[in-house]
Amino acid sequence: MSAREEILTRLRAAVTHIPPVEVPRDYRRGGDASVDLLIDRLVDYRARVRRSTRAEVGAAVAACLADASAVVVPGELPALWMSGYGGVVLREPLDVEQLDGAAAVVTGCRVAIAATGTIILDGGAGQGRRALTLVPDHHVCVVDAAQIVAGLPEAVALLDPRRPQTWISGPSATSDIELQRVEGVHGPRRLDVIIVD
Amino acid sequence: MNPLASGVPFPRAAKVALGDPQLRTNLRRATHTIRDRRAHAVGELPDWEALRTTAAAIKDDVLRRLPELLERFEERATAAGATVHWARDAAEACEIVSRIVRGTGETSAVKVKSMATQEIGLNEALERDGIAAFETDLAELIVQLAHDTPSHILVPAIHYNRAEIRDIFVREMPADADLTDDPAALAEAARSHLRRRFLSAKVGISGANFAIADTGTLVVVESEGNGRMCLTLPDTLVSVVGIEKILPTFADLEVFMQVLPRSSTGERMNPYTSTWTGVTPGDGPSDVHVVLLDNGRSTTLADEVGRQTLRCIRCSACLNVCPVYERAGGHAYGSVYPGPIGAILSPQLTGIGENASLPFASTLCGACYDVCPVKINIPEVLVHLRDQAPHSPAERAAMSVAAWLMRSPKRFAAAERLAQLGTGPLAAALGRRTVSRLPWPGSKWTDARDAPLPAAESFRDWWKHRDQTAGPQGHTHPVEETP
Ligand code: SF4
């Protein structure tokens, strides 16, 4: 018998006596989806947060990139966002060495969760493939206030599982030394979030 | 060595650990830090109990439907471009992974921390086949550089403090001799040590926190970004996934991603979560494999009381609150799964014979049950496993004598009087009312604790006479103050 058949046969025998299970769903849905709550959570993770009007996004992005000489930009990023930046703009196709040489990356996102301060990227327009927001040391992420939802149930309902996703809550961090949180390990050590409304 | 059973009984290993005051200080500080953070993060959610109830029920439902959900996962992941493998046991899983890595022509791989790959001893198996597996999680890196073994599910290097970690780094990697023990500096040293390796890696190896049956999606929860590196940059990715990691739908993450981070690191959300479904052209590995691992799980599923163990999401909250873990540390358990969950999971995965002492490595205080986000009744499973553990002939004989005495009130009273008669002179000679070493077979008991001497007056005698000696408030005196 193949491993597959043997395992499935054992499991089928094991489950015959298990009664059906009712799954209650009495946990909270909805709640506070405010910009203020999202900012509070992001700051708690030591992300840096700015607010901007739609017209001034270019200036806000440029302010975050003041010390960046070359910046990676994914496809379909609104041109306005990079309008205030004067340095080198790198576009795909890029290999990993080029990504490593870039100071920063600018992206949008799919959805942001206020309750947990989580920003989710799914590779859609203006977000790029996963490596783009991983290799450069500084990630500038533009979140439209309309993309903010209250909690996990609201966010998960919007996501397409077939797309590869990265859920980001603050800069890269570790709790491995004496269980104290330290920001900045292998992922981007700086996370700037610009909230536009 | 079997990663699930060192062969050293828990009491013997714990005795060694208890003699190490530095270890106890490190563990105490770390477990108390994380305990407080968890309590705070959990206290923030008014619906915490509802989330636990749902999480437990989803897992129970998964266990009941496991065969069909695994088949669905396989079908969906395969349709999305992944190759799904099945492994009955550790050896078969290691062989599959090794074959895939050898097939790429590579001799090294980068690894995301994963309990499943530790459980099967993958690194050692790959090394025998000439493949170097590099751990990339900071704590796993510390343990690997120290030539040590993990002592915690979430924080494998919890037994080291910052100064010890600094010394390991300076000794084992081309780190600056001026490296300080500031955690930020240590994290930075790990970053530069692994950077080139990540950027040039061709093969990544991971586990998974969840596998979604409906969509064939895998989910990895992490903090440092090393996971993202391993899951995204290589061409080939192999994920070893225990068959109990299945969730029916992607939407179920709305429950588990609320309870897991808060229970494990005490954060509202972990810094990074990655999800992927088979192959996405132009984004991430083009050669994606999933190894579904049984290794004792189907046997565990067949046990009515024990099967709840398979709900475990490896958050490690039960380790952090356990008074036994806090003092003995993870190594004493002799398994990659230490602490309360290890005490019930390891003996079920290996069979009780290989881990007979582990179900006794607990005080049954119940703190683990209270914090468990999937409501595993660990004390209940411990007692259940104690029943199955082999008992020595001396213990069995003592128990049947006790049962015989206790069946008759007369016999019991006579035995009590006999014990009291012997106690007086013994207590006088010892100058205290406890014995720290009894002759065999009593030594089995006193090896790990002091035995109290029988009281000068039994409760039943005291109860009979209490009316004559009661004070004004009905308060009675003859209970001795124990020093
Ligand atoms: S038994 Fe419960 S508390 Fe312990 S690691 Fe598993 S899920 Fe967490």
XYZ file of C-alpha atoms and ligand atoms in Angstrom:
688
model
C 0.000 0.000 0.000
C 1.258 3.507 -0.749
C 1.941 5.867 2.160
C -1.047 7.917 1.060
C -3.423 4.961 1.102
C -2.070 3.640 4.365
C -2.408 6.980 6.166
C -5.896 7.611 4.804
C -7.006 4.093 5.731
C -5.751 4.557 9.303
C -7.435 7.954 9.555
C -10.748 6.660 8.195
C -10.751 3.930 10.820
C -9.865 6.433 13.556
C -12.626 8.915 12.768
C -15.560 6.477 12.574
C -16.432 6.994 16.244
C -16.059 10.767 16.375
C -19.464 12.475 16.614
C -20.289 15.499 14.402
C -19.124 18.847 15.753
C -21.099 22.070 15.900
C -18.867 25.122 15.334
C -20.248 28.161 17.189
C -19.283 31.564 15.807
C -20.035 33.892 18.689
C -16.939 36.051 18.450
C -16.973 39.729 17.583
C -17.338 41.113 14.101
C -17.085 44.749 13.067
C -15.936 47.446 15.460
C -13.633 50.410 15.243
C -12.156 50.860 11.759
C -10.797 54.332 12.432
C -7.565 55.859 11.207
C -6.749 56.726 14.821
C -6.902 53.130 15.995
C -4.733 51.936 13.095
C -2.174 54.646 13.892
C -2.165 53.724 17.570
C -1.413 50.071 16.691
C 1.256 50.901 14.110
C 3.070 53.246 16.471
C 2.999 50.532 19.103
C 5.046 48.340 16.714
C 7.435 51.268 16.116
C 6.338 51.825 12.555
C 6.503 55.506 11.572
C 3.178 56.974 10.519
C 2.289 60.078 8.489
C -1.063 61.366 7.332
C -1.588 63.037 4.006
C -4.302 64.378 1.745
C -4.708 62.706 -1.641
C -3.150 65.664 -3.408
C -0.048 65.700 -1.194
C 0.927 62.029 -1.270
C 3.906 62.784 -3.498
C 5.360 65.133 -0.906
C 4.703 62.678 1.944
C 6.461 59.854 0.056
C 9.380 62.118 -0.779
C 9.699 63.110 2.877
C 9.986 59.428 3.880
C 12.628 58.879 1.198
C 14.814 61.874 2.081
C 17.891 59.664 2.621
C 17.197 57.092 -0.150
C 19.271 57.353 -3.308
C 17.557 54.535 -5.252
C 14.030 53.282 -4.751
C 12.199 50.219 -6.064
C 8.730 50.773 -7.467
C 6.288 48.005 -8.476
C 4.154 48.081 -11.614
C 0.953 50.145 -11.612
C 2.020 52.390 -8.744
C 0.121 55.681 -9.113
C 2.535 58.136 -10.763
C 1.491 60.846 -8.330
C 3.034 58.953 -5.425
C 6.575 59.292 -6.788
C 6.087 62.834 -8.116
C 8.033 64.502 -5.323
C 10.991 62.077 -5.282
C 14.153 63.143 -7.125
C 16.398 60.038 -6.817
C 16.775 56.930 -8.995
C 13.589 54.905 -9.527
C 14.139 51.179 -10.170
C 11.463 49.171 -11.980
C 11.032 45.472 -12.784
C 12.598 43.314 -14.031
C 15.020 43.432 -11.100
C 17.221 40.646 -9.794
C 17.883 40.045 -6.130
C 21.215 41.905 -6.180
C 19.527 44.991 -7.588
C 16.855 44.744 -4.903
C 19.555 44.439 -2.266
C 21.252 47.537 -3.630
C 18.103 49.649 -3.386
C 17.607 51.767 -0.301
C 13.835 51.513 -0.182
C 10.636 50.292 -1.797
C 7.309 52.119 -2.145
C 4.037 50.178 -2.423
C 0.339 50.312 -1.779
C -1.586 47.500 -0.068
C -4.769 45.437 -0.337
C -6.260 46.067 3.107
C -5.265 47.333 6.566
C -6.634 46.036 9.886
C -7.170 48.662 12.577
C -7.490 46.315 15.580
C -4.107 44.684 15.020
C -2.204 47.293 12.983
C -1.741 44.816 10.141
C -1.194 45.739 6.493
C -1.822 43.033 3.908
C -0.221 42.902 0.468
C -1.429 40.429 -2.147
C 0.689 41.239 -5.177
C -2.059 43.295 -6.818
C -1.606 46.658 -8.578
C 1.052 48.836 -6.960
C 2.264 46.070 -4.633
C 4.612 43.926 -6.706
C 5.847 40.417 -6.071
C 6.765 39.419 -2.525
C 10.523 39.924 -2.834
C 10.120 43.645 -3.544
C 8.940 44.454 -0.024
C 11.391 42.027 1.546
C 14.893 42.718 0.348
C 15.206 46.535 0.499
C 15.771 47.649 4.088
C 13.097 50.335 4.132
C 9.443 49.901 3.152
C 7.189 52.879 2.534
C 3.568 51.764 2.333
C 0.691 53.992 1.284
C -2.666 53.066 2.830
C -5.876 54.698 1.668
C -8.195 55.355 4.607
C -10.903 53.578 2.615
C -8.804 50.387 2.798
C -8.980 50.209 6.601
C -11.243 47.557 8.128
C -11.979 46.899 11.802
C -10.713 43.378 12.384
C -9.597 40.022 11.055
C -13.030 38.805 9.888
C -13.499 41.898 7.714
C -10.011 41.614 6.221
C -10.098 37.881 5.520
C -13.419 38.294 3.682
C -11.712 40.626 1.187
C -8.721 38.399 0.445
C -8.232 35.969 -2.406
C -6.388 32.904 -1.032
C -4.974 32.035 -4.450
C -2.826 35.166 -4.433
C 0.390 34.974 -2.414
C 0.028 37.270 0.590
C 2.261 39.021 3.063
C 0.685 40.256 6.278
C 2.873 42.938 7.827
C 2.585 44.225 11.401
C 5.396 46.662 12.027
C 9.031 46.273 11.021
C 10.832 42.948 11.237
C 11.304 41.991 14.899
C 12.436 39.197 17.179
C 11.570 38.107 20.702
C 14.248 35.444 20.787
C 16.571 37.056 23.310
C 15.100 36.916 26.806
C 11.663 37.197 25.165
C 12.005 40.930 24.734
C 10.923 42.423 21.451
C 13.702 43.961 19.335
C 12.898 45.580 16.003
C 14.975 44.952 12.919
C 16.219 41.537 11.856
C 16.020 40.145 8.306
C 13.051 41.952 6.859
C 12.931 45.728 6.306
C 14.122 47.408 9.470
C 12.157 50.558 8.750
C 8.444 50.662 7.993
C 6.852 53.991 7.055
C 3.095 54.067 6.650
C 1.401 56.982 4.923
C -2.331 57.132 5.558
C -4.174 59.043 2.876
C -7.595 60.576 3.327
C 18.905 9.996 18.929
C 15.128 10.013 18.584
C 14.050 13.709 18.584
C 10.911 12.676 20.467
C 12.528 10.530 23.164
C 16.049 10.907 24.550
C 15.773 7.734 26.613
C 16.653 9.600 29.828
C 13.688 9.552 32.236
C 12.322 12.989 33.145
C 13.131 12.856 36.900
C 16.800 12.113 36.201
C 17.120 14.841 33.548
C 15.202 17.357 35.666
C 17.504 16.749 38.620
C 20.503 17.800 36.518
C 18.675 20.913 35.271
C 17.619 21.887 38.776
C 21.269 22.025 39.780
C 21.896 24.874 37.306
C 20.952 28.195 38.957
C 21.786 30.273 35.835
C 19.333 28.200 33.812
C 16.613 28.745 36.390
C 17.214 32.506 36.445
C 17.098 32.710 32.635
C 13.942 30.640 32.408
C 12.215 32.488 35.188
C 12.868 35.870 33.668
C 11.852 34.834 30.136
C 8.701 32.897 31.055
C 7.463 35.668 33.332
C 8.055 38.348 30.666
C 6.067 36.423 28.085
C 3.355 35.406 30.536
C 2.618 39.026 31.385
C 2.596 40.052 27.737
C 0.197 37.259 26.840
C -2.151 38.130 29.681
C -2.224 41.739 28.493
C -2.814 40.864 24.815
C -5.544 38.367 25.677
C -7.172 40.735 28.180
C -7.687 43.209 25.351
C -10.214 40.924 23.629
C -13.655 40.842 25.302
C -14.565 37.839 23.143
C -11.509 35.752 24.047
C -13.522 32.836 25.438
C -15.756 32.782 22.353
C -12.668 32.693 20.132
C -11.206 29.786 22.130
C -14.456 27.880 21.899
C -14.622 28.381 18.151
C -10.969 27.518 17.635
C -11.370 24.268 19.585
C -14.551 23.374 17.688
C -12.996 24.077 14.274
C -10.099 21.779 15.159
C -12.435 19.051 16.441
C -14.401 19.285 13.228
C -11.150 19.039 11.258
C -10.136 15.919 13.167
C -13.472 14.276 12.443
C -13.229 15.077 8.729
C -9.463 14.679 8.418
C -9.386 12.084 5.598
C -11.648 14.077 3.286
C -10.007 17.428 4.139
C -6.526 16.076 3.417
C -7.682 14.742 0.077
C -9.221 18.095 -0.741
C -6.037 19.914 0.273
C -4.011 17.602 -1.944
C -6.320 18.145 -4.883
C -6.369 21.943 -4.600
C -2.629 22.324 -3.939
C -1.843 20.027 -6.853
C -4.176 21.974 -9.126
C -2.290 25.138 -8.115
C 1.030 23.625 -9.160
C 2.383 22.081 -5.940
C 3.549 18.474 -5.598
C 2.048 16.732 -2.565
C 3.848 13.832 -0.847
C 2.716 11.612 2.022
C 5.005 10.289 4.745
C 4.040 7.583 7.223
C 6.922 8.311 9.576
C 10.032 10.398 10.183
C 12.355 8.276 8.061
C 10.026 8.399 5.069
C 9.570 12.184 5.383
C 13.341 12.782 5.590
C 13.905 10.568 2.570
C 11.343 12.518 0.527
C 12.879 15.886 1.432
C 16.397 14.640 0.806
C 15.398 13.260 -2.600
C 13.846 16.590 -3.605
C 16.917 18.576 -2.506
C 19.320 16.159 -4.198
C 17.201 16.419 -7.341
C 18.000 20.142 -7.552
C 21.728 19.405 -7.519
C 22.175 21.703 -4.499
C 24.086 20.758 -1.353
C 22.582 23.301 1.011
C 19.212 24.710 1.990
C 17.919 27.547 4.151
C 15.364 26.651 6.783
C 12.519 28.393 8.537
C 12.015 27.227 12.083
C 9.577 24.334 12.090
C 8.598 21.834 14.762
C 7.676 19.175 12.195
C 11.174 19.154 10.694
C 12.695 18.972 14.177
C 10.380 16.158 15.098
C 11.634 14.066 12.172
C 15.304 14.959 12.736
C 15.542 16.421 9.251
C 18.773 18.384 9.646
C 20.684 15.312 10.785
C 19.183 13.174 8.005
C 20.126 15.748 5.361
C 23.629 16.008 6.775
C 24.054 12.237 6.346
C 23.120 12.762 2.695
C 25.672 15.547 2.277
C 23.205 18.435 2.474
C 23.777 21.325 4.879
C 20.563 22.777 6.309
C 21.028 26.273 7.701
C 18.627 27.394 10.409
C 17.724 31.051 9.938
C 15.465 31.877 12.857
C 17.564 33.777 15.400
C 16.946 31.352 18.244
C 17.438 28.295 16.028
C 20.655 29.847 14.758
C 21.861 30.318 18.340
C 21.048 26.697 19.154
C 22.676 25.422 15.965
C 25.828 27.510 16.512
C 26.010 26.331 20.135
C 25.724 22.675 18.960
C 22.832 22.480 21.379
C 19.217 21.338 21.085
C 16.085 23.522 21.330
C 14.437 23.833 24.745
C 11.215 25.661 23.857
C 8.715 25.383 20.996
C 8.680 29.068 20.149
C 11.983 30.308 21.522
C 14.389 27.386 21.186
C 17.201 29.353 22.889
C 15.115 30.505 25.869
C 17.621 28.847 28.193
C 20.340 31.347 27.224
C 20.579 34.938 28.409
C 21.979 37.753 26.293
C 25.529 37.452 27.608
C 25.653 33.749 26.825
C 24.300 34.387 23.320
C 26.951 37.020 22.741
C 29.646 34.527 23.702
C 28.249 31.882 21.336
C 28.222 34.379 18.454
C 31.765 35.538 19.063
C 32.959 31.942 19.283
C 31.057 30.447 16.351
C 30.620 33.031 13.630
C 32.847 35.630 12.089
C 31.370 38.230 14.439
C 33.056 41.270 15.760
C 35.009 40.610 18.940
C 33.612 43.946 20.160
C 30.071 42.629 19.819
C 28.051 43.714 22.849
C 25.239 41.771 24.479
C 22.660 44.380 23.480
C 19.819 42.381 21.843
C 19.698 44.845 18.920
C 23.411 44.328 18.260
C 22.960 40.560 18.436
C 20.064 40.690 15.965
C 22.216 42.821 13.656
C 25.041 40.277 13.841
C 22.632 37.517 12.832
C 21.394 39.649 9.958
C 24.813 40.143 8.433
C 25.770 36.515 9.070
C 22.784 35.213 7.060
C 22.304 37.928 4.454
C 24.424 36.455 1.643
C 23.074 33.003 2.313
C 19.492 34.182 1.850
C 20.195 36.090 -1.327
C 21.890 33.116 -2.980
C 19.728 30.271 -1.602
C 18.257 27.902 -4.175
C 16.312 25.638 -1.809
C 14.091 26.608 1.118
C 12.659 24.234 3.721
C 9.755 25.123 5.995
C 6.900 23.788 8.033
C 3.485 25.429 8.067
C 1.228 26.750 10.788
C -1.912 26.082 8.777
C -2.860 24.242 5.596
C -6.176 25.322 4.061
C -8.129 22.386 2.645
C -10.494 24.394 0.456
C -7.770 26.211 -1.423
C -4.522 24.241 -0.988
C -2.946 27.265 0.718
C -0.097 27.082 3.265
C 0.437 29.687 5.987
C 3.650 30.483 7.873
C 3.607 32.809 10.864
C 6.899 34.438 11.895
C 8.584 37.574 13.184
C 12.011 38.205 11.774
C 11.568 38.036 8.014
C 13.808 34.983 7.763
C 10.658 33.047 6.938
C 9.803 35.387 4.090
C 13.367 35.037 2.802
C 13.171 31.216 2.773
C 9.659 31.122 1.327
C 10.178 33.729 -1.369
C 13.730 33.841 -2.724
C 14.686 30.186 -3.492
C 13.563 28.344 -6.653
C 12.532 25.227 -4.749
C 10.462 25.132 -1.569
C 9.694 22.027 0.498
C 7.225 22.302 3.390
C 6.806 19.501 5.925
C 3.310 19.700 7.375
C 1.751 17.563 10.123
C -1.599 16.219 8.921
C -3.370 17.915 11.843
C -2.442 21.394 10.565
C -5.460 21.434 8.245
C -8.121 24.161 8.483
C -11.250 23.753 6.368
C -11.400 27.258 4.858
C -9.272 30.359 4.433
C -11.878 32.274 6.460
C -10.978 30.150 9.508
C -7.789 32.208 9.721
C -9.939 35.010 11.145
C -10.100 32.939 14.328
C -6.652 31.375 14.422
C -4.789 34.553 13.524
C -6.469 36.201 16.498
C -5.618 33.490 19.016
C -2.166 32.353 17.848
C -0.065 35.559 18.034
C -1.650 36.682 21.299
C -1.025 33.281 22.871
C 2.513 32.804 21.635
C 4.445 36.072 21.703
C 1.744 38.129 23.401
C 1.445 40.434 20.402
C -1.743 41.590 18.713
C -0.217 40.233 15.539
C 3.141 38.732 14.644
C 5.262 40.933 12.343
C 4.986 38.702 9.251
C 2.589 36.090 7.952
C 3.110 34.525 4.518
C 0.515 32.582 2.572
C 0.996 30.814 -0.743
C -1.010 28.458 -2.888
C 1.048 26.221 -5.126
C 3.082 28.168 -7.650
C 2.514 31.796 -8.660
C 4.380 32.515 -11.906
C 6.817 35.386 -11.402
C 6.415 35.458 -7.618
C 8.365 33.086 -5.402
C 9.539 29.478 -5.900
C 8.601 27.715 -9.140
C 9.065 24.231 -7.683
C 6.800 23.812 -4.652
C 6.450 20.639 -2.556
C 4.329 19.722 0.448
C 5.103 16.662 2.576
C 2.085 15.566 4.640
C 3.392 13.879 7.782
C 1.647 11.255 9.922
C 4.388 10.029 12.315
C 2.054 8.831 15.081
C -0.790 11.277 14.486
C -3.261 8.732 13.085
C -2.711 6.553 16.171
C -3.268 9.589 18.409
C -6.471 10.351 16.515
C -7.820 6.896 17.311
C -7.625 7.541 21.080
C -10.820 9.091 22.376
C -9.257 11.082 25.241
C -5.870 11.717 23.648
C -7.039 12.986 20.279
C -7.664 16.526 21.574
C -3.857 16.838 21.627
C -4.038 17.174 17.831
C -5.824 20.521 18.174
C -2.513 22.031 19.283
C -1.317 25.031 17.278
C 2.123 25.074 18.990
C 1.683 28.516 20.496
C 3.752 27.540 23.580
C 1.515 29.398 26.062
C 1.301 26.224 28.149
C 5.099 26.059 28.491
C 5.309 29.651 29.656
C 2.862 29.184 32.526
C 3.999 25.744 33.658
C 5.706 25.657 37.083
C 7.484 22.425 36.162
C 8.797 23.782 32.838
C 9.907 27.008 34.517
C 12.145 25.074 36.890
C 13.259 22.064 34.888
C 13.610 23.693 31.457
C 12.893 22.132 28.088
C 15.817 19.731 27.787
C 14.646 17.666 30.754
C 11.682 16.444 28.716
C 14.036 14.692 26.291
C 11.849 15.593 23.300
C 11.645 18.454 20.818
C 8.188 18.985 22.325
C 8.773 20.013 25.961
C 6.452 21.401 28.621
C 2.832 20.414 29.169
C 2.066 19.864 25.483
C 5.237 17.803 25.154
C 4.270 15.703 28.147
C 1.128 14.581 26.318
C 2.194 14.820 22.670
C 5.566 13.063 22.775
C 4.336 9.840 24.451
C 1.404 9.654 22.046
C 3.567 10.131 18.959
C 6.180 7.612 20.077
C 3.944 5.216 21.988
C 3.908 5.364 25.784
C 6.716 2.807 26.138
C 9.389 5.207 24.894
C 8.237 8.166 26.991
C 6.719 6.531 30.068
C 7.973 9.166 32.534
C 6.645 12.238 30.678
C 2.977 12.049 31.745
C 4.283 12.367 35.312
C 6.243 15.564 34.572
C 3.402 17.732 35.822
C 1.707 18.836 39.013
C -1.740 18.748 37.322
C -2.219 22.359 38.458
C -4.235 23.111 35.322
C -2.563 26.426 34.378
C -1.822 24.983 30.928
C -5.487 24.203 30.307
C -6.504 27.741 31.311
C -4.232 29.411 28.756
C -4.581 26.957 25.872
C -6.213 28.782 22.937
C -7.721 25.528 21.639
C -8.822 24.346 25.093
C -6.822 21.137 25.247
C -7.523 19.602 28.646
C -3.884 18.715 29.249
C -4.397 17.463 32.845
C -7.102 15.099 31.615
C -4.841 13.649 28.932
C -1.955 13.403 31.428
C -4.049 11.319 33.812
C -5.275 9.205 30.911
C -1.686 8.540 29.817
C -0.546 7.815 33.381
C -3.054 4.974 33.365
C -1.415 3.519 30.291
C 2.170 3.958 31.487
C 3.833 0.792 32.687
C 3.893 0.623 36.487
C 6.673 -1.152 38.356
C 5.825 -4.415 40.180
C 6.607 -2.714 43.524
C 4.208 0.127 42.761
C 1.528 -2.289 41.635
C 1.992 -4.372 44.808
C 1.860 -1.281 47.058
C -1.275 -0.066 45.300
C -3.085 -3.364 45.678
C -2.206 -3.512 49.407
C -3.492 0.062 49.776
C -6.673 -0.842 47.938
C -7.142 -3.883 50.193
C -6.659 -1.763 53.333
C -8.950 1.006 52.128
C -11.775 -1.344 51.214
C -12.405 -2.033 54.934
C -12.692 0.792 57.516
C -11.480 -1.622 60.218
C -8.379 -2.644 58.336
C -7.666 1.002 57.466
C -7.943 2.152 61.103
C -5.658 -0.653 62.233
C -3.060 0.283 59.638
C -3.266 3.922 60.705
C -2.626 3.049 64.337
C 0.299 0.910 63.369
C 1.837 3.755 61.389
C 1.334 6.216 64.259
C 3.022 3.886 66.713
C 6.115 3.798 64.528
C 6.058 7.521 63.908
C 6.656 8.855 67.417
C 10.172 7.451 67.945
C 11.103 8.165 64.308
C 10.086 11.822 64.526
C 11.994 12.153 67.807
C 15.106 10.657 66.241
C 14.900 12.787 63.080
C 13.930 16.013 64.838
C 11.385 16.740 62.054
C 8.270 15.264 60.606
C 9.481 14.553 57.069
C 11.770 11.875 55.674
C 13.966 12.697 52.730
C 15.051 9.154 51.966
C 12.947 6.045 52.389
C 14.281 2.537 51.776
C 13.320 0.888 48.478
C 10.613 0.775 47.172
C 9.720 3.965 49.064
C 12.894 5.491 47.576
C 11.023 5.723 44.247
C 8.890 8.355 45.953
C 11.539 10.128 48.029
C 13.992 10.421 45.097
C 12.102 13.487 43.992
C 10.430 14.719 47.207
C 10.279 14.444 50.979
C 7.745 12.075 52.469
C 5.737 13.370 55.439
C 5.515 11.128 58.493
C 2.026 10.069 59.505
C 0.350 12.622 61.806
C 0.406 11.877 65.545
C -3.375 11.781 65.473
C -5.420 10.777 62.459
C -8.096 13.055 61.079
C -10.710 10.477 61.920
C -9.615 10.284 65.584
C -9.488 14.039 65.817
C -12.979 14.326 64.323
C -14.331 11.780 66.829
C -12.880 13.683 69.807
C -13.271 17.264 68.607
C -16.422 17.910 70.720
C -14.557 17.459 73.970
C -11.706 19.732 72.945
C -13.599 22.464 71.041
C -12.927 26.021 72.148
C -15.576 28.765 72.498
C -15.968 29.259 68.692
C -15.967 25.572 68.025
C -12.327 25.973 67.095
C -10.255 22.981 67.947
C -6.608 22.644 68.685
C -5.120 19.244 68.014
C -4.033 19.978 64.450
C -0.308 20.324 64.767
C 1.432 23.349 63.359
C 3.849 22.083 60.783
C 7.019 24.149 60.723
S -1.278 22.748 24.003
Fe -2.436 24.645 23.749
S -1.202 26.141 24.917
Fe 0.147 24.384 24.569
S 1.253 24.839 22.681
Fe -0.571 23.657 22.082
S -2.116 25.192 21.605
Fe -0.530 26.248 22.766
